Short mmCIF file of C-alpha atoms in Angstrom, two decimals:
data_model
loop_
_atom_site.label_atom_id
_atom_site.label_comp_id
_atom_site.label_asym_id
_atom_site.label_seq_id
_atom_site.Cartn_x
_atom_site.Cartn_y
_atom_site.Cartn_z
CA MET A 249 46.57 -15.63 -58.85
CA SER A 250 47.11 -11.82 -59.06
CA LYS A 251 50.13 -10.80 -61.00
CA ASP A 252 50.44 -7.59 -59.20
CA LEU A 253 52.60 -8.74 -56.31
CA ARG A 254 54.09 -5.31 -55.69
CA GLU A 255 50.65 -4.24 -54.41
CA SER A 256 49.36 -7.35 -52.71
CA GLU A 257 52.29 -8.40 -50.88
CA ALA A 258 54.45 -4.99 -50.42
CA ALA A 259 54.08 -5.07 -46.58
CA SER A 260 55.14 -8.79 -46.07
CA LEU A 261 58.64 -10.04 -45.91
CA ASP A 262 57.24 -13.46 -46.89
CA ASN A 263 56.60 -13.38 -50.59
CA GLU A 264 56.98 -15.82 -53.47
CA VAL A 265 60.05 -13.94 -54.93
CA LEU A 266 62.13 -13.93 -51.49
CA SER A 267 61.20 -17.49 -51.20
CA LEU A 268 62.37 -18.29 -54.69
CA LEU A 269 65.52 -16.55 -54.26
CA GLY A 270 66.15 -18.05 -50.98
CA ARG A 271 65.86 -21.52 -52.44
CA HIS A 272 68.46 -21.28 -55.04
CA VAL A 273 70.96 -24.07 -55.50
CA SER A 274 73.17 -24.83 -58.27
CA VAL A 275 71.94 -27.88 -60.34
CA ARG A 276 74.47 -30.17 -62.08
CA LYS A 277 72.21 -33.00 -63.01
CA PHE A 278 69.35 -32.39 -65.61
CA ARG A 279 66.46 -34.46 -67.00
CA PRO A 280 66.49 -34.87 -70.66
CA ASP A 281 63.23 -32.99 -71.10
CA PRO A 282 63.67 -30.14 -73.41
CA VAL A 283 63.43 -26.30 -72.48
CA SER A 284 60.96 -24.93 -75.04
CA GLU A 285 61.64 -22.06 -77.28
CA GLU A 286 59.01 -19.97 -75.47
CA GLN A 287 60.58 -20.63 -72.09
CA LEU A 288 63.89 -19.62 -73.40
CA GLU A 289 62.64 -16.36 -75.00
CA ALA A 290 60.81 -15.51 -71.76
CA ILE A 291 64.11 -16.23 -69.88
CA ILE A 292 66.11 -13.93 -72.11
CA GLN A 293 63.42 -11.12 -72.22
CA ALA A 294 63.53 -11.43 -68.45
CA ALA A 295 67.45 -10.83 -68.61
CA GLN A 296 67.05 -7.93 -70.97
CA MET A 297 64.92 -6.11 -68.36
CA ALA A 298 67.97 -5.99 -65.86
CA SER A 299 69.44 -2.54 -65.29
CA THR A 300 72.11 -1.64 -67.82
CA SER A 301 74.53 1.03 -67.61
CA SER A 302 73.35 4.08 -69.65
CA ASN A 303 71.30 1.73 -71.62
CA VAL A 304 74.41 0.36 -73.42
CA GLN A 305 73.16 -3.33 -72.97
CA ALA A 306 76.62 -4.61 -73.54
CA TYR A 307 76.09 -8.21 -73.57
CA SER A 308 75.06 -11.18 -75.83
CA VAL A 309 74.11 -14.59 -75.02
CA ILE A 310 74.47 -17.67 -77.20
CA ALA A 311 71.95 -20.46 -76.62
CA VAL A 312 73.86 -23.76 -77.63
CA THR A 313 71.62 -26.76 -78.25
CA ASP A 314 73.84 -28.56 -80.87
CA PRO A 315 74.81 -31.60 -79.10
CA ALA A 316 78.30 -31.85 -80.74
CA LEU A 317 78.91 -28.17 -79.85
CA LYS A 318 77.74 -28.74 -76.18
CA SER A 319 80.28 -31.68 -75.91
CA GLU A 320 83.05 -29.62 -77.26
CA LEU A 321 82.33 -26.90 -74.65
CA ALA A 322 81.88 -29.39 -71.90
CA ALA A 323 85.43 -30.67 -72.69
CA LEU A 324 86.73 -27.18 -72.86
CA ALA A 325 85.18 -26.28 -69.59
CA GLY A 326 87.16 -29.14 -67.92
CA ASN A 327 85.02 -31.94 -68.71
CA GLN A 328 81.95 -31.08 -66.88
CA ALA A 329 79.42 -33.59 -68.09
CA TYR A 330 76.31 -31.55 -67.24
CA VAL A 331 77.40 -28.82 -69.89
CA ALA A 332 76.79 -31.55 -72.48
CA GLU A 333 73.80 -33.02 -70.65
CA CYS A 334 71.83 -29.92 -70.21
CA PRO A 335 69.16 -29.41 -72.99
CA VAL A 336 70.28 -25.67 -73.26
CA PHE A 337 73.75 -24.35 -72.57
CA LEU A 338 73.75 -20.47 -72.57
CA VAL A 339 77.18 -18.74 -72.96
CA TRP A 340 77.03 -15.07 -71.57
CA CYS A 341 79.28 -12.85 -73.36
CA ALA A 342 80.31 -9.28 -72.47
CA ASP A 343 79.84 -7.39 -75.71
CA LEU A 344 81.23 -4.02 -76.83
CA TYR A 345 81.46 -4.99 -80.43
CA ARG A 346 77.68 -4.13 -81.17
CA LEU A 347 77.97 -0.82 -79.52
CA ARG A 348 81.01 0.02 -81.36
CA GLU A 349 79.51 -1.08 -84.61
CA ALA A 350 76.26 0.72 -83.94
CA ALA A 351 78.18 3.87 -83.02
CA LYS A 352 80.69 3.87 -86.16
CA PRO A 353 78.50 5.66 -88.60
CA HIS A 354 77.96 8.56 -86.13
CA LEU A 355 81.56 8.87 -85.09
CA GLY A 356 83.40 10.43 -88.06
CA GLY A 357 86.73 9.17 -87.03
CA ALA A 358 86.41 10.45 -83.30
CA ALA A 359 88.47 8.69 -80.68
CA THR A 360 86.59 6.01 -78.57
CA TYR A 361 87.19 4.21 -75.49
CA GLU A 362 86.07 0.82 -75.79
CA ASP A 363 89.46 -0.44 -74.58
CA SER A 364 89.29 1.31 -71.08
CA ALA A 365 89.10 -0.56 -67.90
CA GLU A 366 85.82 1.36 -67.20
CA ASN A 367 84.07 -0.06 -70.32
CA PHE A 368 85.42 -3.52 -69.48
CA ILE A 369 83.66 -3.31 -65.95
CA ILE A 370 80.48 -1.80 -67.62
CA ALA A 371 80.19 -4.72 -70.24
CA THR A 372 80.94 -7.34 -67.42
CA VAL A 373 78.52 -6.00 -65.02
CA ASP A 374 75.84 -5.77 -67.64
CA THR A 375 76.32 -9.29 -68.62
CA ALA A 376 76.22 -10.45 -65.11
CA LEU A 377 73.18 -8.50 -63.92
CA ALA A 378 71.27 -9.84 -67.12
CA ALA A 379 72.30 -13.42 -66.35
CA GLN A 380 71.24 -13.36 -62.82
CA ASN A 381 67.78 -12.22 -63.93
CA ALA A 382 67.73 -15.11 -66.50
CA ALA A 383 68.75 -17.43 -63.47
CA VAL A 384 65.82 -16.16 -61.39
CA ALA A 385 63.40 -16.50 -64.28
CA ALA A 386 64.45 -19.98 -65.19
CA GLU A 387 63.96 -20.96 -61.50
CA SER A 388 60.58 -19.42 -61.50
CA LEU A 389 59.80 -21.71 -64.33
CA GLY A 390 60.92 -24.97 -62.36
CA LEU A 391 64.22 -25.06 -64.28
CA GLY A 392 67.61 -25.44 -62.70
CA ILE A 393 70.75 -23.52 -63.55
CA VAL A 394 74.28 -23.67 -62.67
CA TYR A 395 77.01 -21.00 -63.52
CA ILE A 396 80.18 -22.28 -65.55
CA GLY A 397 83.16 -20.26 -64.78
CA GLY A 398 85.29 -23.16 -66.29
CA LEU A 399 84.31 -21.77 -69.67
CA ARG A 400 87.23 -19.32 -69.03
CA ASN A 401 89.75 -22.30 -68.75
CA LYS A 402 90.18 -22.49 -72.46
CA ILE A 403 88.70 -19.08 -73.37
CA ALA A 404 90.50 -18.59 -76.53
CA GLU A 405 89.13 -21.93 -77.88
CA VAL A 406 85.74 -21.22 -76.73
CA ALA A 407 85.79 -17.73 -78.35
CA GLU A 408 87.12 -19.12 -81.66
CA ARG A 409 84.44 -22.00 -81.63
CA LEU A 410 81.59 -19.61 -81.12
CA GLY A 411 82.81 -17.16 -83.68
CA LEU A 412 83.21 -14.18 -81.12
CA PRO A 413 84.65 -10.96 -82.81
CA GLU A 414 86.83 -8.46 -81.17
CA LEU A 415 85.30 -6.73 -78.21
CA VAL A 416 83.10 -9.85 -77.05
CA TYR A 417 84.38 -12.38 -74.45
CA PRO A 418 82.69 -15.31 -72.87
CA LEU A 419 82.21 -14.39 -69.25
CA PHE A 420 80.51 -17.52 -68.02
CA GLY A 421 78.23 -20.53 -69.25
CA MET A 422 74.97 -21.34 -67.70
CA CYS A 423 73.42 -24.77 -67.94
CA LEU A 424 69.56 -24.69 -68.08
CA GLY A 425 67.09 -27.53 -67.86
CA TYR A 426 64.74 -29.54 -65.36
CA PRO A 427 66.52 -30.57 -62.26
CA ASP A 428 67.30 -34.25 -61.74
CA GLN A 429 68.58 -33.71 -58.23
CA SER A 430 67.81 -31.74 -55.15
CA PRO A 431 70.95 -30.49 -53.74
CA ALA A 432 70.88 -29.03 -50.02
CA LEU A 433 71.10 -25.25 -49.53
CA ARG A 434 74.67 -24.24 -49.20
CA PRO A 435 74.95 -21.99 -46.19
CA ARG A 436 76.34 -18.51 -46.81
CA LEU A 437 78.54 -16.13 -44.71
CA PRO A 438 76.94 -14.64 -41.59
CA LEU A 439 75.13 -11.56 -42.66
CA PRO A 440 77.45 -9.22 -40.58
CA ALA A 441 80.49 -10.57 -42.64
CA VAL A 442 79.03 -9.02 -45.93
CA LEU A 443 76.80 -6.21 -44.51
CA HIS A 444 78.49 -3.09 -43.17
CA ARG A 445 77.12 0.16 -41.97
CA ASP A 446 78.26 3.46 -43.13
CA ARG A 447 81.85 2.37 -43.21
CA TYR A 448 83.74 -0.81 -44.10
CA ASP A 449 84.41 -2.74 -40.92
CA ALA A 450 87.70 -5.03 -41.78
CA GLY A 451 87.87 -6.40 -38.34
CA GLU A 452 84.25 -7.58 -38.20
CA THR A 453 84.16 -9.11 -41.70
CA VAL A 454 87.30 -11.28 -40.83
CA ARG A 455 86.05 -12.20 -37.45
CA GLN A 456 82.87 -13.44 -39.13
CA VAL A 457 84.79 -15.96 -40.98
CA LYS A 458 85.42 -18.26 -37.82
CA ALA A 459 81.68 -18.79 -37.14
CA TYR A 460 81.46 -19.72 -40.92
CA ASP A 461 84.30 -21.96 -40.99
CA ALA A 462 82.41 -24.09 -38.19
CA THR A 463 79.06 -23.79 -40.36
CA MET A 464 80.83 -25.18 -43.34
CA SER A 465 82.80 -27.84 -41.76
CA GLU A 466 79.42 -29.11 -40.32
CA TYR A 467 77.77 -28.71 -43.83
CA LEU A 468 80.55 -30.74 -45.52
CA ARG A 469 80.56 -33.39 -42.85
CA LYS A 470 76.76 -33.95 -43.36
CA ARG A 471 77.13 -33.98 -47.17
CA THR A 472 80.13 -36.54 -47.19
CA GLY A 473 79.03 -38.87 -44.54
CA GLY A 474 81.86 -37.48 -42.20
CA ALA A 475 84.45 -37.90 -44.90
CA LYS A 476 85.35 -34.32 -45.35
CA ASP A 477 85.07 -31.21 -42.86
CA THR A 478 87.72 -28.90 -44.26
CA PRO A 479 87.04 -25.23 -43.01
CA TRP A 480 85.99 -22.80 -45.67
CA SER A 481 89.03 -20.54 -45.02
CA ALA A 482 91.37 -23.62 -45.61
CA ILE A 483 89.50 -24.21 -48.92
CA MET A 484 89.93 -20.59 -49.96
CA ALA A 485 93.46 -20.69 -49.19
CA ASP A 486 93.94 -23.45 -51.66
CA ARG A 487 91.97 -21.64 -54.14
CA LEU A 488 93.96 -18.50 -53.76
CA ALA A 489 97.21 -20.49 -53.98
CA GLU A 490 96.12 -21.93 -57.35
CA PRO A 491 97.45 -20.15 -60.46
CA ILE A 492 94.09 -20.41 -62.30
CA ARG A 493 93.53 -18.73 -65.63
CA LEU A 494 96.54 -16.46 -65.62
CA HIS A 495 95.96 -16.19 -69.49
CA MET A 496 92.91 -13.95 -68.80
CA LYS A 497 94.76 -10.59 -69.05
CA ASP A 498 96.45 -11.39 -72.31
CA PHE A 499 93.29 -12.95 -73.84
CA LEU A 500 91.21 -9.78 -72.84
CA GLN A 501 93.83 -7.39 -74.27
CA GLY A 502 94.09 -9.44 -77.47
CA LYS A 503 90.28 -8.94 -77.70
CA GLY A 504 90.46 -5.24 -77.41
CA PHE A 505 89.59 -4.83 -73.65
CA LEU A 506 91.47 -3.43 -70.67
CA ARG A 507 94.33 -1.75 -72.78
CA ARG A 508 94.06 1.35 -70.65
CA MET B 29 49.39 -17.38 -51.12
CA SER B 30 51.41 -20.55 -51.63
CA LYS B 31 55.11 -20.04 -51.37
CA ASP B 32 55.97 -22.95 -53.62
CA LEU B 33 55.69 -21.20 -56.92
CA ARG B 34 58.08 -23.54 -58.46
CA GLU B 35 55.48 -26.41 -58.22
CA SER B 36 52.28 -24.35 -58.56
CA GLU B 37 53.28 -22.22 -61.64
CA ALA B 38 56.05 -24.50 -63.33
CA ALA B 39 54.30 -24.99 -66.70
CA SER B 40 53.13 -21.37 -66.93
CA LEU B 41 54.94 -18.60 -68.59
CA ASP B 42 52.67 -15.99 -66.76
CA ASN B 43 53.97 -16.13 -63.20
CA GLU B 44 54.61 -13.39 -60.63
CA VAL B 45 58.37 -13.60 -60.83
CA LEU B 46 58.58 -13.11 -64.74
CA SER B 47 56.00 -10.22 -64.22
CA LEU B 48 58.01 -8.49 -61.63
CA LEU B 49 61.20 -8.93 -63.66
CA GLY B 50 59.41 -7.46 -66.71
CA ARG B 51 58.25 -4.40 -64.85
CA HIS B 52 61.73 -3.19 -63.59
CA VAL B 53 62.41 0.50 -63.97
CA SER B 54 65.13 2.71 -62.45
CA VAL B 55 63.47 4.85 -59.78
CA ARG B 56 65.11 8.31 -59.24
CA LYS B 57 62.65 9.86 -56.90
CA PHE B 58 61.89 8.53 -53.47
CA ARG B 59 59.42 8.99 -50.62
CA PRO B 60 60.88 9.79 -47.32
CA ASP B 61 59.47 6.72 -45.73
CA PRO B 62 62.16 4.52 -44.19
CA VAL B 63 63.38 1.07 -45.22
CA SER B 64 63.11 -1.03 -42.19
CA GLU B 65 66.00 -3.00 -40.70
CA GLU B 66 63.98 -6.25 -41.48
CA GLN B 67 63.47 -5.35 -45.12
CA LEU B 68 67.16 -4.48 -45.31
CA GLU B 69 68.26 -7.69 -43.84
CA ALA B 70 65.77 -9.85 -45.95
CA ILE B 71 67.17 -7.95 -49.14
CA ILE B 72 70.87 -8.64 -48.29
CA GLN B 73 70.03 -12.30 -47.34
CA ALA B 74 68.51 -12.72 -50.80
CA ALA B 75 71.51 -11.15 -52.48
CA GLN B 76 73.69 -13.77 -50.47
CA MET B 77 71.59 -16.66 -52.12
CA ALA B 78 72.96 -15.71 -55.65
CA SER B 79 75.50 -17.91 -57.23
CA THR B 80 79.08 -17.23 -56.14
CA SER B 81 82.24 -18.64 -57.93
CA SER B 82 83.57 -21.65 -56.04
CA ASN B 83 81.73 -20.09 -52.95
CA VAL B 84 84.20 -17.29 -52.53
CA GLN B 85 81.47 -14.68 -51.92
CA ALA B 86 83.67 -11.98 -52.95
CA TYR B 87 81.65 -9.05 -52.19
CA SER B 88 80.58 -6.65 -49.21
CA VAL B 89 77.80 -4.24 -49.10
CA ILE B 90 77.86 -1.05 -47.10
CA ALA B 91 74.44 0.29 -46.19
CA VAL B 92 74.82 4.10 -45.93
CA THR B 93 72.04 5.78 -43.77
CA ASP B 94 73.84 8.44 -42.33
CA PRO B 95 72.39 11.72 -43.95
CA ALA B 96 75.79 13.63 -44.13
CA LEU B 97 77.52 10.84 -45.56
CA LYS B 98 74.90 10.19 -48.22
CA SER B 99 75.14 13.85 -49.16
CA GLU B 100 78.79 13.46 -49.58
CA LEU B 101 78.44 10.40 -51.69
CA ALA B 102 75.83 12.04 -53.78
CA ALA B 103 78.09 14.92 -54.52
CA LEU B 104 81.13 12.48 -55.48
CA ALA B 105 78.64 10.46 -57.61
CA GLY B 106 78.08 13.64 -59.77
CA ASN B 107 75.45 15.55 -57.69
CA GLN B 108 72.68 12.98 -58.09
CA ALA B 109 70.24 14.19 -55.48
CA TYR B 110 68.49 10.82 -55.22
CA VAL B 111 71.58 9.26 -53.66
CA ALA B 112 71.05 11.67 -50.77
CA GLU B 113 67.30 11.48 -50.79
CA CYS B 114 66.85 7.76 -50.70
CA PRO B 115 66.59 6.29 -47.14
CA VAL B 116 69.22 3.68 -47.67
CA PHE B 117 72.13 3.94 -50.15
CA LEU B 118 73.85 0.63 -50.71
CA VAL B 119 77.53 0.69 -51.91
CA TRP B 120 78.24 -2.73 -53.58
CA CYS B 121 81.87 -3.61 -53.42
CA ALA B 122 83.98 -6.33 -54.96
CA ASP B 123 86.04 -7.71 -52.06
CA LEU B 124 89.04 -10.01 -52.03
CA TYR B 125 90.37 -8.52 -48.65
CA ARG B 126 88.27 -10.91 -46.66
CA LEU B 127 89.24 -13.86 -48.72
CA ARG B 128 92.85 -12.94 -48.43
CA GLU B 129 92.74 -12.31 -44.63
CA ALA B 130 90.66 -15.66 -44.10
CA ALA B 131 93.18 -17.68 -46.12
CA LYS B 132 96.39 -16.02 -44.62
CA PRO B 133 96.63 -18.43 -41.52
CA HIS B 134 96.41 -21.51 -43.95
CA LEU B 135 99.04 -20.32 -46.53
CA GLY B 136 102.39 -20.47 -44.69
CA GLY B 137 103.74 -17.79 -47.04
CA ALA B 138 102.59 -19.74 -50.27
CA ALA B 139 102.14 -17.51 -53.55
CA THR B 140 98.65 -16.35 -54.03
CA TYR B 141 96.83 -14.70 -57.06
CA GLU B 142 94.36 -12.09 -55.71
CA ASP B 143 95.98 -9.55 -58.38
CA SER B 144 95.01 -11.72 -61.35
CA ALA B 145 92.49 -10.34 -63.96
CA GLU B 146 90.68 -13.74 -63.28
CA ASN B 147 90.25 -13.02 -59.64
CA PHE B 148 89.19 -9.51 -60.49
CA ILE B 149 86.51 -10.76 -62.84
CA ILE B 150 85.24 -13.27 -60.20
CA ALA B 151 85.16 -10.61 -57.51
CA THR B 152 83.36 -8.27 -59.88
CA VAL B 153 80.79 -10.88 -61.20
CA ASP B 154 80.04 -12.16 -57.52
CA THR B 155 79.24 -8.59 -56.58
CA ALA B 156 76.88 -7.94 -59.50
CA LEU B 157 75.04 -11.18 -59.08
CA ALA B 158 74.29 -10.50 -55.45
CA ALA B 159 73.33 -6.79 -56.19
CA GLN B 160 70.89 -8.03 -58.86
CA ASN B 161 69.24 -10.38 -56.50
CA ALA B 162 68.91 -7.59 -53.92
CA ALA B 163 67.37 -5.44 -56.66
CA VAL B 164 64.75 -8.19 -57.49
CA ALA B 165 64.11 -8.69 -53.71
CA ALA B 166 63.71 -5.10 -53.22
CA GLU B 167 61.20 -4.63 -55.82
CA SER B 168 59.19 -7.74 -54.48
CA LEU B 169 58.73 -5.62 -51.40
CA GLY B 170 57.39 -2.72 -53.27
CA LEU B 171 60.67 -0.64 -53.07
CA GLY B 172 62.45 0.79 -56.11
CA ILE B 173 66.09 0.99 -56.85
CA VAL B 174 68.65 2.63 -59.28
CA TYR B 175 72.18 1.46 -59.93
CA ILE B 176 74.79 4.30 -59.52
CA GLY B 177 77.78 3.79 -61.65
CA GLY B 178 78.67 7.48 -60.97
CA LEU B 179 80.15 6.31 -57.80
CA ARG B 180 83.19 5.46 -60.05
CA ASN B 181 83.53 9.03 -60.99
CA LYS B 182 85.58 9.89 -57.80
CA ILE B 183 86.43 6.42 -56.88
CA ALA B 184 89.42 6.95 -54.93
CA GLU B 185 87.73 9.59 -52.64
CA VAL B 186 84.64 7.20 -52.27
CA ALA B 187 86.86 4.37 -51.07
CA GLU B 188 88.83 6.60 -48.85
CA ARG B 189 85.60 7.96 -47.17
CA LEU B 190 84.23 4.41 -46.70
CA GLY B 191 87.42 3.08 -45.32
CA LEU B 192 87.78 0.41 -47.88
CA PRO B 193 91.01 -1.58 -47.45
CA GLU B 194 93.32 -3.00 -50.11
CA LEU B 195 91.56 -5.57 -52.42
CA VAL B 196 88.12 -3.89 -52.03
CA TYR B 197 86.60 -1.48 -54.64
CA PRO B 198 83.36 0.10 -54.94
CA LEU B 199 81.60 -1.37 -58.08
CA PHE B 200 78.40 0.72 -57.91
CA GLY B 201 75.89 2.24 -55.65
CA MET B 202 72.27 1.38 -55.28
CA CYS B 203 69.48 3.67 -53.98
CA LEU B 204 66.73 1.92 -52.14
CA GLY B 205 63.49 3.27 -50.93
CA TYR B 206 59.73 3.57 -51.83
CA PRO B 207 59.28 5.02 -55.36
CA ASP B 208 57.79 8.49 -55.54
CA GLN B 209 57.56 8.27 -59.36
CA SER B 210 56.32 5.74 -62.01
CA PRO B 211 58.75 5.90 -64.90
CA ALA B 212 57.65 4.20 -68.31
CA LEU B 213 59.21 0.95 -69.04
CA ARG B 214 62.38 1.63 -71.33
CA PRO B 215 62.28 -0.65 -74.33
CA ARG B 216 65.18 -3.02 -74.64
CA LEU B 217 67.05 -4.15 -77.86
CA PRO B 218 65.02 -6.66 -79.94
CA LEU B 219 65.52 -10.04 -78.66
CA PRO B 220 67.41 -11.26 -81.77
CA ALA B 221 70.12 -8.55 -81.17
CA VAL B 222 71.20 -10.15 -78.01
CA LEU B 223 70.07 -13.92 -78.38
CA HIS B 224 72.43 -15.86 -80.68
CA ARG B 225 72.00 -19.58 -81.67
CA ASP B 226 75.12 -21.91 -81.42
CA ARG B 227 77.34 -19.27 -82.98
CA TYR B 228 77.79 -15.29 -82.56
CA ASP B 229 75.91 -13.68 -85.36
CA ALA B 230 77.74 -10.44 -86.07
CA GLY B 231 75.66 -9.23 -88.88
CA GLU B 232 72.46 -10.03 -87.13
CA THR B 233 73.36 -8.20 -83.91
CA VAL B 234 74.32 -5.05 -85.75
CA ARG B 235 71.44 -5.20 -88.27
CA GLN B 236 68.97 -5.22 -85.26
CA VAL B 237 70.17 -1.86 -84.18
CA LYS B 238 68.24 -0.17 -86.90
CA ALA B 239 65.01 -1.40 -85.55
CA TYR B 240 65.90 -0.38 -82.10
CA ASP B 241 67.04 3.00 -83.14
CA ALA B 242 63.44 3.73 -84.46
CA THR B 243 61.83 2.33 -81.14
CA MET B 244 63.99 4.50 -78.92
CA SER B 245 63.65 7.70 -81.05
CA GLU B 246 59.78 7.12 -80.64
CA TYR B 247 60.21 6.49 -76.97
CA LEU B 248 62.17 9.68 -76.32
CA ARG B 249 59.83 11.77 -78.62
CA LYS B 250 57.06 10.50 -76.20
CA ARG B 251 58.94 11.29 -73.11
CA THR B 252 60.04 14.83 -74.06
CA GLY B 253 56.86 16.01 -75.68
CA GLY B 254 58.60 15.89 -78.99
CA ALA B 255 61.76 17.97 -77.93
CA LYS B 256 64.23 14.83 -78.42
CA ASP B 257 64.41 11.93 -80.75
CA THR B 258 68.06 11.06 -80.85
CA PRO B 259 68.49 7.30 -82.23
CA TRP B 260 70.07 5.06 -79.73
CA SER B 261 73.23 4.37 -81.88
CA ALA B 262 73.88 8.10 -81.89
CA ILE B 263 73.71 8.39 -78.12
CA MET B 264 75.95 5.30 -77.87
CA ALA B 265 78.36 7.10 -80.18
CA ASP B 266 78.44 10.08 -77.88
CA ARG B 267 79.13 7.67 -74.97
CA LEU B 268 81.93 5.99 -76.61
CA ALA B 269 83.68 9.19 -77.65
CA GLU B 270 83.57 10.31 -74.00
CA PRO B 271 86.77 9.77 -72.09
CA ILE B 272 84.96 8.74 -68.99
CA ARG B 273 86.90 7.26 -65.85
CA LEU B 274 90.05 6.83 -67.43
CA HIS B 275 91.42 6.61 -63.94
CA MET B 276 89.92 3.18 -63.27
CA LYS B 277 92.86 0.99 -64.21
CA ASP B 278 95.34 2.86 -62.24
CA PHE B 279 92.96 3.06 -59.09
CA LEU B 280 92.12 -0.73 -59.42
CA GLN B 281 95.86 -1.65 -59.73
CA GLY B 282 96.64 0.55 -56.70
CA LYS B 283 94.09 -1.35 -54.68
CA GLY B 284 95.86 -4.63 -55.59
CA PHE B 285 93.75 -5.80 -58.57
CA LEU B 286 94.53 -6.53 -62.27
CA ARG B 287 98.26 -6.48 -61.87
CA ARG B 288 98.63 -9.56 -63.97
#
């Protein structure tokens, strides 16, 4: 099969990459089969090729394979069993520590701005872009993934356990392994809810929620054999009313982020 | 060509997706050829399939094709000509506005937490994951992209010009179009600088910078015909010493983010 997809399929909207992206589902049950070292390295190398702001590459990823450590992290993430069960658990960290240490010898005591909201955003975005490339790469290899935001539940404990220095914070985890389930695709918001033309259309984005509420009620009804059909907007209301992870700002400022 | 890459190439580390991810370069010169509506929709639909925290889908994207508006945004982004020249300029926005408006009818006045650092992170990450899927999708169609962080230079003006309501902020732009240049791949940090095992290795990540400094000096020397060879760590030092975008925290808090 030709590797040069750019030339061979440029004109078509029906290519393998779009098809792969369109099939994404989060996987929460994994076969015990290992992920090879070669696979892991190919996935992280693909992650590294993602865009990065001014080439700062402000992220690190910790591949956790030690079973005891995976179990601890599973507990800290809110008892999500798949964190312990997946063969490799990746902890994606926004990382300005390496940057500051690398810069130090050149600075001669000049003031620096690692602690700005801007640099926090840069590190967070760099990490997310790399992680999403990793997700796509993993799925291209037949592996499944799920992002674990629950890693921020007890973020100080996670950071301590993984030895994260100042200016490094765990943004999310990612389970990696061969899927032992085939979840149904989850419908997304209608395209006009997220895609605006030349100007933000506040009325349209909110109007589109009605159609999505119906879609998601139907999806839930099917998945639960009729037991649940809560509309999306009601689920979102519960979510917004939940005081989750209010420790984040203090934690981040303690790590040297977001101080100005 | 089979669409089921997952089955046909699962065992191989040499597949079209890894190859595409590994070829990524930022494109800053575009042919005038248009991006079709079908291409744009396929790209945004691929973006929508990225993972999203608890299905909040906390992002919007504004496709800017109006030439006058593109020129204005190019100027606001620091006179980056390619923002005006690309046929479609995407403005990726973290968006908690739609979520709050959708939730409102269900809340009966209950307290909500859109203004927490946690929800800021969720919206920012959701946006970045979707954008990276869009980047990969675009490249699979033979298009080129470049992220435009410069959109945060004059972020208040950009937000005003695009009509962004409270709880929406422009995270970055993305030029989209057919490449009119073939930039060389930019080398990334050595794998051991970013990939840690079971625990963050502060010594190793900093040690790896030395090797990368040499790599990047060589890369610059080649690209500039010997005129430049500044090591990466020195460039990073200049960057950290630059007081860029110190308005971000105030701007974000003014938009309703990061207040606690």
